[in-house]
């Protein structure tokens, strides 16, 4: 018995049918595409913080930060901030 009640001979027959339907070139292309996708997925799962940090500086150049001090501030009441009871 093989996988899930399928014998090795049945698996070989299924493999031959798949090769006849798709051809070896197409199966090779599908295999390489699948391998690249798995490799990319593993790299993204492996170090998500590292890839996020390396992508952030390239996407956003550093801007000098300007800080302004507010010496005197008084609250201003506007119509938009008043509740219906205050109007």
N, CA, C and O atoms as a CHARMM CRD file, in Angstrom:
* protein
*
  348
    1    1 UNK  N      0.84500  -1.18100   0.00000 PROA 1      0.00000
    2    1 UNK  CA     0.00000   0.00000   0.00000 PROA 1      0.00000
    3    1 UNK  C      0.88500   1.23700   0.00000 PROA 1      0.00000
    4    1 UNK  O      1.93800   1.26800   0.63700 PROA 1      0.00000
    5    2 UNK  N      0.44500   2.23400  -0.71200 PROA 2      0.00000
    6    2 UNK  CA     1.18500   3.48300  -0.81100 PROA 2      0.00000
    7    2 UNK  C      0.50100   4.57600  -0.01700 PROA 2      0.00000
    8    2 UNK  O      0.14400   4.39000   1.14600 PROA 2      0.00000
    9    3 UNK  N      0.32700   5.69700  -0.64600 PROA 3      0.00000
   10    3 UNK  CA    -0.26200   6.87400  -0.00600 PROA 3      0.00000
   11    3 UNK  C     -1.77700   6.81000  -0.06400 PROA 3      0.00000
   12    3 UNK  O     -2.35600   6.82900  -1.15000 PROA 3      0.00000
   13    4 UNK  N     -2.42200   6.73600   1.08100 PROA 4      0.00000
   14    4 UNK  CA    -3.87700   6.79300   1.14500 PROA 4      0.00000
   15    4 UNK  C     -4.56500   5.66200   0.40600 PROA 4      0.00000
   16    4 UNK  O     -5.64100   5.86500  -0.15600 PROA 4      0.00000
   17    5 UNK  N     -3.97000   4.46900   0.39400 PROA 5      0.00000
   18    5 UNK  CA    -4.59400   3.33600  -0.27100 PROA 5      0.00000
   19    5 UNK  C     -4.26100   3.22700  -1.74500 PROA 5      0.00000
   20    5 UNK  O     -4.81200   2.36400  -2.42900 PROA 5      0.00000
   21    6 UNK  N     -3.37300   4.07500  -2.26200 PROA 6      0.00000
   22    6 UNK  CA    -2.97500   4.01500  -3.67100 PROA 6      0.00000
   23    6 UNK  C     -1.62800   3.30200  -3.74100 PROA 6      0.00000
   24    6 UNK  O     -0.68900   3.67000  -3.03500 PROA 6      0.00000
   25    7 UNK  N     -1.53600   2.28400  -4.59100 PROA 7      0.00000
   26    7 UNK  CA    -0.28200   1.54000  -4.70000 PROA 7      0.00000
   27    7 UNK  C      0.72400   2.32000  -5.54200 PROA 7      0.00000
   28    7 UNK  O      0.38400   3.31600  -6.18100 PROA 7      0.00000
   29    8 UNK  N      1.96500   1.84900  -5.52700 PROA 8      0.00000
   30    8 UNK  CA     3.03300   2.50700  -6.27900 PROA 8      0.00000
   31    8 UNK  C      2.76600   2.43300  -7.78100 PROA 8      0.00000
   32    8 UNK  O      3.13000   3.35300  -8.51300 PROA 8      0.00000
   33    9 UNK  N      2.14200   1.36600  -8.24900 PROA 9      0.00000
   34    9 UNK  CA     1.85200   1.22700  -9.68000 PROA 9      0.00000
   35    9 UNK  C      0.80200   2.24400 -10.12600 PROA 9      0.00000
   36    9 UNK  O      0.89000   2.79700 -11.22200 PROA 9      0.00000
   37   10 UNK  N     -0.17600   2.48100  -9.28200 PROA 10     0.00000
   38   10 UNK  CA    -1.19000   3.48200  -9.62000 PROA 10     0.00000
   39   10 UNK  C     -0.57800   4.87600  -9.65700 PROA 10     0.00000
   40   10 UNK  O     -0.95100   5.68800 -10.50300 PROA 10     0.00000
   41   11 UNK  N      0.35900   5.16900  -8.75000 PROA 11     0.00000
   42   11 UNK  CA     1.04900   6.45900  -8.76400 PROA 11     0.00000
   43   11 UNK  C      1.88200   6.62800 -10.03200 PROA 11     0.00000
   44   11 UNK  O      1.92100   7.71500 -10.60800 PROA 11     0.00000
   45   12 UNK  N      2.55000   5.55700 -10.47200 PROA 12     0.00000
   46   12 UNK  CA     3.34400   5.62500 -11.70600 PROA 12     0.00000
   47   12 UNK  C      2.46300   5.86700 -12.92900 PROA 12     0.00000
   48   12 UNK  O      2.83500   6.62800 -13.82200 PROA 12     0.00000
   49   13 UNK  N      1.31100   5.22900 -12.97100 PROA 13     0.00000
   50   13 UNK  CA     0.38700   5.43800 -14.09700 PROA 13     0.00000
   51   13 UNK  C     -0.11100   6.87700 -14.11000 PROA 13     0.00000
   52   13 UNK  O     -0.19900   7.48700 -15.17500 PROA 13     0.00000
   53   14 UNK  N     -0.43800   7.42600 -12.94700 PROA 14     0.00000
   54   14 UNK  CA    -0.87800   8.82600 -12.85900 PROA 14     0.00000
   55   14 UNK  C      0.23300   9.75900 -13.30600 PROA 14     0.00000
   56   14 UNK  O     -0.02700  10.73700 -14.00700 PROA 14     0.00000
   57   15 UNK  N      1.47700   9.47000 -12.90900 PROA 15     0.00000
   58   15 UNK  CA     2.62300  10.29000 -13.31000 PROA 15     0.00000
   59   15 UNK  C      2.81900  10.26200 -14.82100 PROA 15     0.00000
   60   15 UNK  O      3.08600  11.30300 -15.42200 PROA 15     0.00000
   61   16 UNK  N      2.69500   9.09900 -15.44400 PROA 16     0.00000
   62   16 UNK  CA     2.84300   8.98600 -16.90200 PROA 16     0.00000
   63   16 UNK  C      1.74800   9.77600 -17.60700 PROA 16     0.00000
   64   16 UNK  O      2.01700  10.44500 -18.60500 PROA 16     0.00000
   65   17 UNK  N      0.53600   9.71100 -17.11200 PROA 17     0.00000
   66   17 UNK  CA    -0.57100  10.45900 -17.72500 PROA 17     0.00000
   67   17 UNK  C     -0.32400  11.95900 -17.61600 PROA 17     0.00000
   68   17 UNK  O     -0.58100  12.69400 -18.57000 PROA 17     0.00000
   69   18 UNK  N      0.17100  12.42600 -16.47100 PROA 18     0.00000
   70   18 UNK  CA     0.45700  13.85500 -16.29200 PROA 18     0.00000
   71   18 UNK  C      1.55100  14.30500 -17.24800 PROA 18     0.00000
   72   18 UNK  O      1.45000  15.38100 -17.83800 PROA 18     0.00000
   73   19 UNK  N      2.60500  13.48900 -17.41000 PROA 19     0.00000
   74   19 UNK  CA     3.69400  13.84000 -18.33100 PROA 19     0.00000
   75   19 UNK  C      3.18100  13.88100 -19.76300 PROA 19     0.00000
   76   19 UNK  O      3.57500  14.76000 -20.53000 PROA 19     0.00000
   77   20 UNK  N      2.31600  12.95300 -20.13600 PROA 20     0.00000
   78   20 UNK  CA     1.76800  12.95300 -21.49100 PROA 20     0.00000
   79   20 UNK  C      0.86300  14.15600 -21.73600 PROA 20     0.00000
   80   20 UNK  O      0.85600  14.71000 -22.83500 PROA 20     0.00000
   81   21 UNK  N      0.10600  14.56300 -20.73400 PROA 21     0.00000
   82   21 UNK  CA    -0.80300  15.69600 -20.90000 PROA 21     0.00000
   83   21 UNK  C     -0.06400  17.03000 -20.98500 PROA 21     0.00000
   84   21 UNK  O     -0.36100  17.84700 -21.85600 PROA 21     0.00000
   85   22 UNK  N      0.89000  17.25200 -20.09400 PROA 22     0.00000
   86   22 UNK  CA     1.52600  18.56300 -20.00000 PROA 22     0.00000
   87   22 UNK  C      2.86700  18.64700 -20.71300 PROA 22     0.00000
   88   22 UNK  O      3.24600  19.73000 -21.15900 PROA 22     0.00000
   89   23 UNK  N      3.58400  17.56800 -20.83300 PROA 23     0.00000
   90   23 UNK  CA     4.90500  17.60500 -21.44600 PROA 23     0.00000
   91   23 UNK  C      5.96800  17.94800 -20.41800 PROA 23     0.00000
   92   23 UNK  O      5.68100  18.55100 -19.38400 PROA 23     0.00000
   93   24 UNK  N      7.20500  17.55300 -20.71800 PROA 24     0.00000
   94   24 UNK  CA     8.28000  17.74200 -19.74500 PROA 24     0.00000
   95   24 UNK  C      8.69900  19.19900 -19.62100 PROA 24     0.00000
   96   24 UNK  O      9.04900  19.64200 -18.52700 PROA 24     0.00000
   97   25 UNK  N      8.67300  19.95300 -20.71200 PROA 25     0.00000
   98   25 UNK  CA     9.08000  21.37100 -20.64700 PROA 25     0.00000
   99   25 UNK  C      8.13100  22.17100 -19.76800 PROA 25     0.00000
  100   25 UNK  O      8.55500  22.98200 -18.94400 PROA 25     0.00000
  101   26 UNK  N      6.85800  21.93000 -19.95700 PROA 26     0.00000
  102   26 UNK  CA     5.87100  22.66800 -19.17400 PROA 26     0.00000
  103   26 UNK  C      5.95000  22.29500 -17.69300 PROA 26     0.00000
  104   26 UNK  O      5.83900  23.16200 -16.82600 PROA 26     0.00000
  105   27 UNK  N      6.14300  21.00600 -17.40200 PROA 27     0.00000
  106   27 UNK  CA     6.27100  20.57300 -16.01200 PROA 27     0.00000
  107   27 UNK  C      7.52800  21.14700 -15.37500 PROA 27     0.00000
  108   27 UNK  O      7.51600  21.50500 -14.19700 PROA 27     0.00000
  109   28 UNK  N      8.62300  21.23900 -16.14500 PROA 28     0.00000
  110   28 UNK  CA     9.85700  21.82200 -15.62900 PROA 28     0.00000
  111   28 UNK  C      9.64300  23.29900 -15.30700 PROA 28     0.00000
  112   28 UNK  O     10.11500  23.78500 -14.27900 PROA 28     0.00000
  113   29 UNK  N      8.93400  24.01300 -16.18000 PROA 29     0.00000
  114   29 UNK  CA     8.63700  25.43100 -15.93400 PROA 29     0.00000
  115   29 UNK  C      7.75900  25.62600 -14.71400 PROA 29     0.00000
  116   29 UNK  O      7.98600  26.53600 -13.91600 PROA 29     0.00000
  117   30 UNK  N      6.76100  24.77400 -14.57000 PROA 30     0.00000
  118   30 UNK  CA     5.87700  24.86100 -13.40400 PROA 30     0.00000
  119   30 UNK  C      6.66300  24.58200 -12.13000 PROA 30     0.00000
  120   30 UNK  O      6.46400  25.24700 -11.11300 PROA 30     0.00000
  121   31 UNK  N      7.55900  23.59700 -12.18700 PROA 31     0.00000
  122   31 UNK  CA     8.37400  23.26200 -11.01400 PROA 31     0.00000
  123   31 UNK  C      9.29500  24.39400 -10.61100 PROA 31     0.00000
  124   31 UNK  O      9.43800  24.68700  -9.42400 PROA 31     0.00000
  125   32 UNK  N      9.92900  25.04000 -11.59600 PROA 32     0.00000
  126   32 UNK  CA    10.83700  26.14800 -11.26100 PROA 32     0.00000
  127   32 UNK  C     10.06400  27.35400 -10.74200 PROA 32     0.00000
  128   32 UNK  O     10.52800  28.03800  -9.83000 PROA 32     0.00000
  129   33 UNK  N      8.89400  27.62300 -11.30800 PROA 33     0.00000
  130   33 UNK  CA     8.06100  28.72500 -10.80800 PROA 33     0.00000
  131   33 UNK  C      7.60100  28.46200  -9.37500 PROA 33     0.00000
  132   33 UNK  O      7.59500  29.36400  -8.53700 PROA 33     0.00000
  133   34 UNK  N      7.22200  27.23400  -9.11400 PROA 34     0.00000
  134   34 UNK  CA     6.78600  26.87300  -7.76600 PROA 34     0.00000
  135   34 UNK  C      7.94600  26.97600  -6.78000 PROA 34     0.00000
  136   34 UNK  O      7.76700  27.43900  -5.65400 PROA 34     0.00000
  137   35 UNK  N      9.13300  26.54500  -7.20100 PROA 35     0.00000
  138   35 UNK  CA    10.31100  26.65300  -6.34000 PROA 35     0.00000
  139   35 UNK  C     10.66300  28.09100  -6.02900 PROA 35     0.00000
  140   35 UNK  O     11.01600  28.40600  -4.89200 PROA 35     0.00000
  141   36 UNK  N     10.57400  28.98000  -7.02200 PROA 36     0.00000
  142   36 UNK  CA    10.85700  30.40600  -6.79700 PROA 36     0.00000
  143   36 UNK  C      9.84300  31.01700  -5.84200 PROA 36     0.00000
  144   36 UNK  O     10.19800  31.82100  -4.98000 PROA 36     0.00000
  145   37 UNK  N      8.59000  30.63500  -5.99500 PROA 37     0.00000
  146   37 UNK  CA     7.55000  31.17300  -5.11900 PROA 37     0.00000
  147   37 UNK  C      7.77300  30.72800  -3.67700 PROA 37     0.00000
  148   37 UNK  O      7.61700  31.52300  -2.75000 PROA 37     0.00000
  149   38 UNK  N      8.13300  29.47500  -3.48600 PROA 38     0.00000
  150   38 UNK  CA     8.38200  28.97200  -2.12900 PROA 38     0.00000
  151   38 UNK  C      9.59700  29.65600  -1.52600 PROA 38     0.00000
  152   38 UNK  O      9.58800  30.00500  -0.34600 PROA 38     0.00000
  153   39 UNK  N     10.64600  29.85200  -2.32500 PROA 39     0.00000
  154   39 UNK  CA    11.85700  30.51800  -1.83400 PROA 39     0.00000
  155   39 UNK  C     11.54900  31.95900  -1.42200 PROA 39     0.00000
  156   39 UNK  O     12.00500  32.41200  -0.37200 PROA 39     0.00000
  157   40 UNK  N     10.78400  32.67800  -2.23700 PROA 40     0.00000
  158   40 UNK  CA    10.40100  34.04400  -1.89700 PROA 40     0.00000
  159   40 UNK  C      9.54900  34.10300  -0.64500 PROA 40     0.00000
  160   40 UNK  O      9.70900  35.00200   0.18000 PROA 40     0.00000
  161   41 UNK  N      8.64600  33.14600  -0.50300 PROA 41     0.00000
  162   41 UNK  CA     7.79600  33.10000   0.68700 PROA 41     0.00000
  163   41 UNK  C      8.62500  32.85400   1.93800 PROA 41     0.00000
  164   41 UNK  O      8.41100  33.50000   2.96300 PROA 41     0.00000
  165   42 UNK  N      9.57200  31.92200   1.85900 PROA 42     0.00000
  166   42 UNK  CA    10.42100  31.63600   3.01900 PROA 42     0.00000
  167   42 UNK  C     11.26100  32.84500   3.39600 PROA 42     0.00000
  168   42 UNK  O     11.43400  33.13100   4.58100 PROA 42     0.00000
  169   43 UNK  N     11.78500  33.56100   2.40400 PROA 43     0.00000
  170   43 UNK  CA    12.58600  34.75100   2.69600 PROA 43     0.00000
  171   43 UNK  C     11.75300  35.83200   3.36500 PROA 43     0.00000
  172   43 UNK  O     12.23300  36.51400   4.27000 PROA 43     0.00000
  173   44 UNK  N     10.51500  35.99300   2.93100 PROA 44     0.00000
  174   44 UNK  CA     9.67100  37.03300   3.52300 PROA 44     0.00000
  175   44 UNK  C      9.22200  36.65500   4.93000 PROA 44     0.00000
  176   44 UNK  O      9.05600  37.53600   5.77400 PROA 44     0.00000
  177   45 UNK  N      9.02600  35.38300   5.19800 PROA 45     0.00000
  178   45 UNK  CA     8.61200  34.94300   6.52300 PROA 45     0.00000
  179   45 UNK  C      9.80600  34.91700   7.47200 PROA 45     0.00000
  180   45 UNK  O      9.65100  35.15400   8.67000 PROA 45     0.00000
  181   46 UNK  N     10.98400  34.63300   6.94800 PROA 46     0.00000
  182   46 UNK  CA    12.18000  34.47100   7.76800 PROA 46     0.00000
  183   46 UNK  C     12.53800  35.74300   8.51900 PROA 46     0.00000
  184   46 UNK  O     12.70800  35.69500   9.73700 PROA 46     0.00000
  185   47 UNK  N     12.65600  36.86000   7.85200 PROA 47     0.00000
  186   47 UNK  CA    13.05600  38.11600   8.47100 PROA 47     0.00000
  187   47 UNK  C     12.15100  39.26000   8.02300 PROA 47     0.00000
  188   47 UNK  O     12.58700  40.09600   7.23100 PROA 47     0.00000
  189   48 UNK  N     10.90900  39.32800   8.50000 PROA 48     0.00000
  190   48 UNK  CA    10.04000  40.41900   8.05900 PROA 48     0.00000
  191   48 UNK  C     10.51400  41.78100   8.55300 PROA 48     0.00000
  192   48 UNK  O     10.32900  42.78600   7.86700 PROA 48     0.00000
  193   49 UNK  N     11.13100  41.82400   9.75500 PROA 49     0.00000
  194   49 UNK  CA    11.60600  43.11100  10.26900 PROA 49     0.00000
  195   49 UNK  C     12.78800  43.61200   9.45300 PROA 49     0.00000
  196   49 UNK  O     12.89300  44.80400   9.16300 PROA 49     0.00000
  197   50 UNK  N     13.67300  42.69800   9.08700 PROA 50     0.00000
  198   50 UNK  CA    14.86600  43.09100   8.34500 PROA 50     0.00000
  199   50 UNK  C     14.50700  43.60600   6.95500 PROA 50     0.00000
  200   50 UNK  O     15.08000  44.59500   6.49700 PROA 50     0.00000
  201   51 UNK  N     13.57300  42.95100   6.28500 PROA 51     0.00000
  202   51 UNK  CA    13.18300  43.41100   4.96000 PROA 51     0.00000
  203   51 UNK  C     12.41100  44.72100   5.04400 PROA 51     0.00000
  204   51 UNK  O     12.52700  45.55900   4.14900 PROA 51     0.00000
  205   52 UNK  N     11.62800  44.91200   6.09900 PROA 52     0.00000
  206   52 UNK  CA    10.88800  46.16500   6.25100 PROA 52     0.00000
  207   52 UNK  C     11.84300  47.31600   6.52300 PROA 52     0.00000
  208   52 UNK  O     11.64700  48.41600   6.00700 PROA 52     0.00000
  209   53 UNK  N     12.87400  47.07900   7.32600 PROA 53     0.00000
  210   53 UNK  CA    13.84100  48.13200   7.63200 PROA 53     0.00000
  211   53 UNK  C     14.69400  48.48000   6.42200 PROA 53     0.00000
  212   53 UNK  O     15.02700  49.64700   6.21500 PROA 53     0.00000
  213   54 UNK  N     15.04900  47.49000   5.62600 PROA 54     0.00000
  214   54 UNK  CA    15.88400  47.76600   4.46100 PROA 54     0.00000
  215   54 UNK  C     15.08400  48.45400   3.36300 PROA 54     0.00000
  216   54 UNK  O     15.65400  49.20800   2.57500 PROA 54     0.00000
  217   55 UNK  N     13.78100  48.21400   3.29200 PROA 55     0.00000
  218   55 UNK  CA    12.95600  48.84500   2.26900 PROA 55     0.00000
  219   55 UNK  C     12.55700  50.26200   2.66600 PROA 55     0.00000
  220   55 UNK  O     12.36600  51.10900   1.79400 PROA 55     0.00000
  221   56 UNK  N     12.42700  50.53600   3.95000 PROA 56     0.00000
  222   56 UNK  CA    11.96900  51.84700   4.41200 PROA 56     0.00000
  223   56 UNK  C     12.93700  52.97500   4.06600 PROA 56     0.00000
  224   56 UNK  O     12.47300  53.99700   3.56000 PROA 56     0.00000
  225   57 UNK  N     14.24500  52.87100   4.30000 PROA 57     0.00000
  226   57 UNK  CA    15.13000  53.98500   3.95600 PROA 57     0.00000
  227   57 UNK  C     15.20100  54.24800   2.45600 PROA 57     0.00000
  228   57 UNK  O     15.37900  55.39300   2.04200 PROA 57     0.00000
  229   58 UNK  N     15.06600  53.23000   1.65300 PROA 58     0.00000
  230   58 UNK  CA    15.12400  53.42800   0.21100 PROA 58     0.00000
  231   58 UNK  C     13.87300  54.14200  -0.29100 PROA 58     0.00000
  232   58 UNK  O     13.94400  54.93200  -1.23300 PROA 58     0.00000
  233   59 UNK  N     12.73900  53.87000   0.32900 PROA 59     0.00000
  234   59 UNK  CA    11.48600  54.45900  -0.11800 PROA 59     0.00000
  235   59 UNK  C     11.31800  55.89100   0.38000 PROA 59     0.00000
  236   59 UNK  O     10.75100  56.72600  -0.32500 PROA 59     0.00000
  237   60 UNK  N     11.80500  56.18300   1.58900 PROA 60     0.00000
  238   60 UNK  CA    11.60800  57.50100   2.16700 PROA 60     0.00000
  239   60 UNK  C     12.95600  58.09400   2.57200 PROA 60     0.00000
  240   60 UNK  O     13.56800  57.62600   3.53300 PROA 60     0.00000
  241   61 UNK  N     13.42200  59.10500   1.86400 PROA 61     0.00000
  242   61 UNK  CA    14.66700  59.74300   2.28100 PROA 61     0.00000
  243   61 UNK  C     14.45200  60.51000   3.58300 PROA 61     0.00000
  244   61 UNK  O     13.35000  60.98800   3.85500 PROA 61     0.00000
  245   62 UNK  N     15.49600  60.62400   4.37600 PROA 62     0.00000
  246   62 UNK  CA    15.39700  61.30200   5.66100 PROA 62     0.00000
  247   62 UNK  C     15.20300  62.80100   5.46600 PROA 62     0.00000
  248   62 UNK  O     15.95700  63.44300   4.73600 PROA 62     0.00000
  249   63 UNK  N     14.20600  63.34200   6.11200 PROA 63     0.00000
  250   63 UNK  CA    13.90700  64.76800   6.08400 PROA 63     0.00000
  251   63 UNK  C     14.35000  65.36200   7.41500 PROA 63     0.00000
  252   63 UNK  O     14.15100  64.73700   8.45700 PROA 63     0.00000
  253   64 UNK  N     14.94200  66.54500   7.40900 PROA 64     0.00000
  254   64 UNK  CA    15.28300  67.16300   8.69100 PROA 64     0.00000
  255   64 UNK  C     14.00300  67.51200   9.45000 PROA 64     0.00000
  256   64 UNK  O     13.04600  68.03800   8.88200 PROA 64     0.00000
  257   65 UNK  N     14.01300  67.20700  10.73500 PROA 65     0.00000
  258   65 UNK  CA    12.83300  67.46500  11.54100 PROA 65     0.00000
  259   65 UNK  C     12.91700  68.86800  12.13100 PROA 65     0.00000
  260   65 UNK  O     13.93100  69.26000  12.70700 PROA 65     0.00000
  261   66 UNK  N     11.83500  69.60400  11.97400 PROA 66     0.00000
  262   66 UNK  CA    11.75900  70.97100  12.47900 PROA 66     0.00000
  263   66 UNK  C     10.78500  70.97400  13.65000 PROA 66     0.00000
  264   66 UNK  O      9.63700  70.54700  13.52700 PROA 66     0.00000
  265   67 UNK  N     11.26500  71.46200  14.77700 PROA 67     0.00000
  266   67 UNK  CA    10.41300  71.54000  15.96000 PROA 67     0.00000
  267   67 UNK  C     10.17200  73.00700  16.28100 PROA 67     0.00000
  268   67 UNK  O     11.10400  73.80700  16.35900 PROA 67     0.00000
  269   68 UNK  N      8.92300  73.33300  16.46100 PROA 68     0.00000
  270   68 UNK  CA     8.56300  74.71000  16.80200 PROA 68     0.00000
  271   68 UNK  C      7.94100  74.71700  18.19300 PROA 68     0.00000
  272   68 UNK  O      7.12600  73.85700  18.52700 PROA 68     0.00000
  273   69 UNK  N      8.33000  75.67900  18.98000 PROA 69     0.00000
  274   69 UNK  CA     7.77500  75.80100  20.32000 PROA 69     0.00000
  275   69 UNK  C      6.61700  76.78900  20.30200 PROA 69     0.00000
  276   69 UNK  O      6.66500  77.81800  19.62900 PROA 69     0.00000
  277   70 UNK  N      5.59300  76.45700  21.04400 PROA 70     0.00000
  278   70 UNK  CA     4.44400  77.33400  21.18600 PROA 70     0.00000
  279   70 UNK  C      4.51700  77.93000  22.58200 PROA 70     0.00000
  280   70 UNK  O      4.42700  77.21400  23.57900 PROA 70     0.00000
  281   71 UNK  N      4.68200  79.25400  22.64700 PROA 71     0.00000
  282   71 UNK  CA     4.85200  79.90400  23.94800 PROA 71     0.00000
  283   71 UNK  C      3.51600  80.16100  24.61800 PROA 71     0.00000
  284   71 UNK  O      3.30000  79.72700  25.75000 PROA 71     0.00000
  285   72 UNK  N      2.63200  80.84800  23.95300 PROA 72     0.00000
  286   72 UNK  CA     1.33600  81.17100  24.53200 PROA 72     0.00000
  287   72 UNK  C      0.25500  80.58400  23.64600 PROA 72     0.00000
  288   72 UNK  O      0.18700  80.87100  22.45000 PROA 72     0.00000
  289   73 UNK  N     -0.56900  79.77900  24.23300 PROA 73     0.00000
  290   73 UNK  CA    -1.67800  79.24600  23.46200 PROA 73     0.00000
  291   73 UNK  C     -2.94500  79.37200  24.28500 PROA 73     0.00000
  292   73 UNK  O     -2.96200  79.09200  25.48400 PROA 73     0.00000
  293   74 UNK  N     -3.98900  79.79200  23.62600 PROA 74     0.00000
  294   74 UNK  CA    -5.28000  79.91500  24.29000 PROA 74     0.00000
  295   74 UNK  C     -6.28200  79.10300  23.49800 PROA 74     0.00000
  296   74 UNK  O     -6.26700  79.13700  22.26800 PROA 74     0.00000
  297   75 UNK  N     -7.15000  78.37700  24.17300 PROA 75     0.00000
  298   75 UNK  CA    -8.14200  77.59400  23.45000 PROA 75     0.00000
  299   75 UNK  C     -9.15600  78.50800  22.76000 PROA 75     0.00000
  300   75 UNK  O     -9.56000  79.53400  23.30700 PROA 75     0.00000
  301   76 UNK  N     -9.54800  78.12700  21.58200 PROA 76     0.00000
  302   76 UNK  CA   -10.50200  78.90200  20.80200 PROA 76     0.00000
  303   76 UNK  C    -11.74200  78.04800  20.61500 PROA 76     0.00000
  304   76 UNK  O    -11.65400  76.89000  20.20500 PROA 76     0.00000
  305   77 UNK  N    -12.89800  78.62400  20.91800 PROA 77     0.00000
  306   77 UNK  CA   -14.14700  77.90900  20.75700 PROA 77     0.00000
  307   77 UNK  C    -14.71100  78.20100  19.37300 PROA 77     0.00000
  308   77 UNK  O    -14.77300  79.35500  18.94900 PROA 77     0.00000
  309   78 UNK  N    -15.11200  77.17300  18.69200 PROA 78     0.00000
  310   78 UNK  CA   -15.73500  77.34200  17.37700 PROA 78     0.00000
  311   78 UNK  C    -17.09700  76.68100  17.39500 PROA 78     0.00000
  312   78 UNK  O    -17.42400  75.92400  18.30900 PROA 78     0.00000
  313   79 UNK  N    -17.86900  76.96700  16.39900 PROA 79     0.00000
  314   79 UNK  CA   -19.20800  76.39500  16.30700 PROA 79     0.00000
  315   79 UNK  C    -19.13400  74.88200  16.09500 PROA 79     0.00000
  316   79 UNK  O    -20.01600  74.14400  16.53300 PROA 79     0.00000
  317   80 UNK  N    -18.09600  74.43600  15.43300 PROA 80     0.00000
  318   80 UNK  CA   -17.98700  73.00800  15.14800 PROA 80     0.00000
  319   80 UNK  C    -17.72000  72.19700  16.40800 PROA 80     0.00000
  320   80 UNK  O    -18.10300  71.03000  16.47600 PROA 80     0.00000
  321   81 UNK  N    -17.07100  72.78900  17.40400 PROA 81     0.00000
  322   81 UNK  CA   -16.75300  72.04700  18.62100 PROA 81     0.00000
  323   81 UNK  C    -17.85400  72.12000  19.66300 PROA 81     0.00000
  324   81 UNK  O    -17.80500  71.38300  20.64800 PROA 81     0.00000
  325   82 UNK  N    -18.83400  72.97100  19.48300 PROA 82     0.00000
  326   82 UNK  CA   -19.91700  73.09000  20.45900 PROA 82     0.00000
  327   82 UNK  C    -20.91100  71.95400  20.27700 PROA 82     0.00000
  328   82 UNK  O    -21.21400  71.54200  19.15700 PROA 82     0.00000
  329   83 UNK  N    -21.40600  71.46200  21.38800 PROA 83     0.00000
  330   83 UNK  CA   -22.44200  70.43900  21.35000 PROA 83     0.00000
  331   83 UNK  C    -23.78500  71.12000  21.10400 PROA 83     0.00000
  332   83 UNK  O    -23.88700  72.33600  21.26300 PROA 83     0.00000
  333   84 UNK  N    -24.80000  70.38000  20.72500 PROA 84     0.00000
  334   84 UNK  CA   -26.11300  71.00400  20.47900 PROA 84     0.00000
  335   84 UNK  C    -26.67600  71.71800  21.70400 PROA 84     0.00000
  336   84 UNK  O    -27.41300  72.69100  21.54800 PROA 84     0.00000
  337   85 UNK  N    -26.35500  71.27000  22.91400 PROA 85     0.00000
  338   85 UNK  CA   -26.85100  71.93000  24.11300 PROA 85     0.00000
  339   85 UNK  C    -26.18700  73.29300  24.30900 PROA 85     0.00000
  340   85 UNK  O    -26.81100  74.19800  24.86100 PROA 85     0.00000
  341   86 UNK  N    -24.93700  73.46100  23.86900 PROA 86     0.00000
  342   86 UNK  CA   -24.21400  74.70800  24.05000 PROA 86     0.00000
  343   86 UNK  C    -24.64000  75.75400  23.01900 PROA 86     0.00000
  344   86 UNK  O    -24.41700  76.94500  23.24000 PROA 86     0.00000
  345   87 UNK  N    -25.23100  75.35800  21.93000 PROA 87     0.00000
  346   87 UNK  CA   -25.59100  76.30100  20.86900 PROA 87     0.00000
  347   87 UNK  C    -26.80900  77.03600  21.19700 PROA 87     0.00000
  348   87 UNK  O    -27.25500  77.87200  20.41100 PROA 87     0.00000
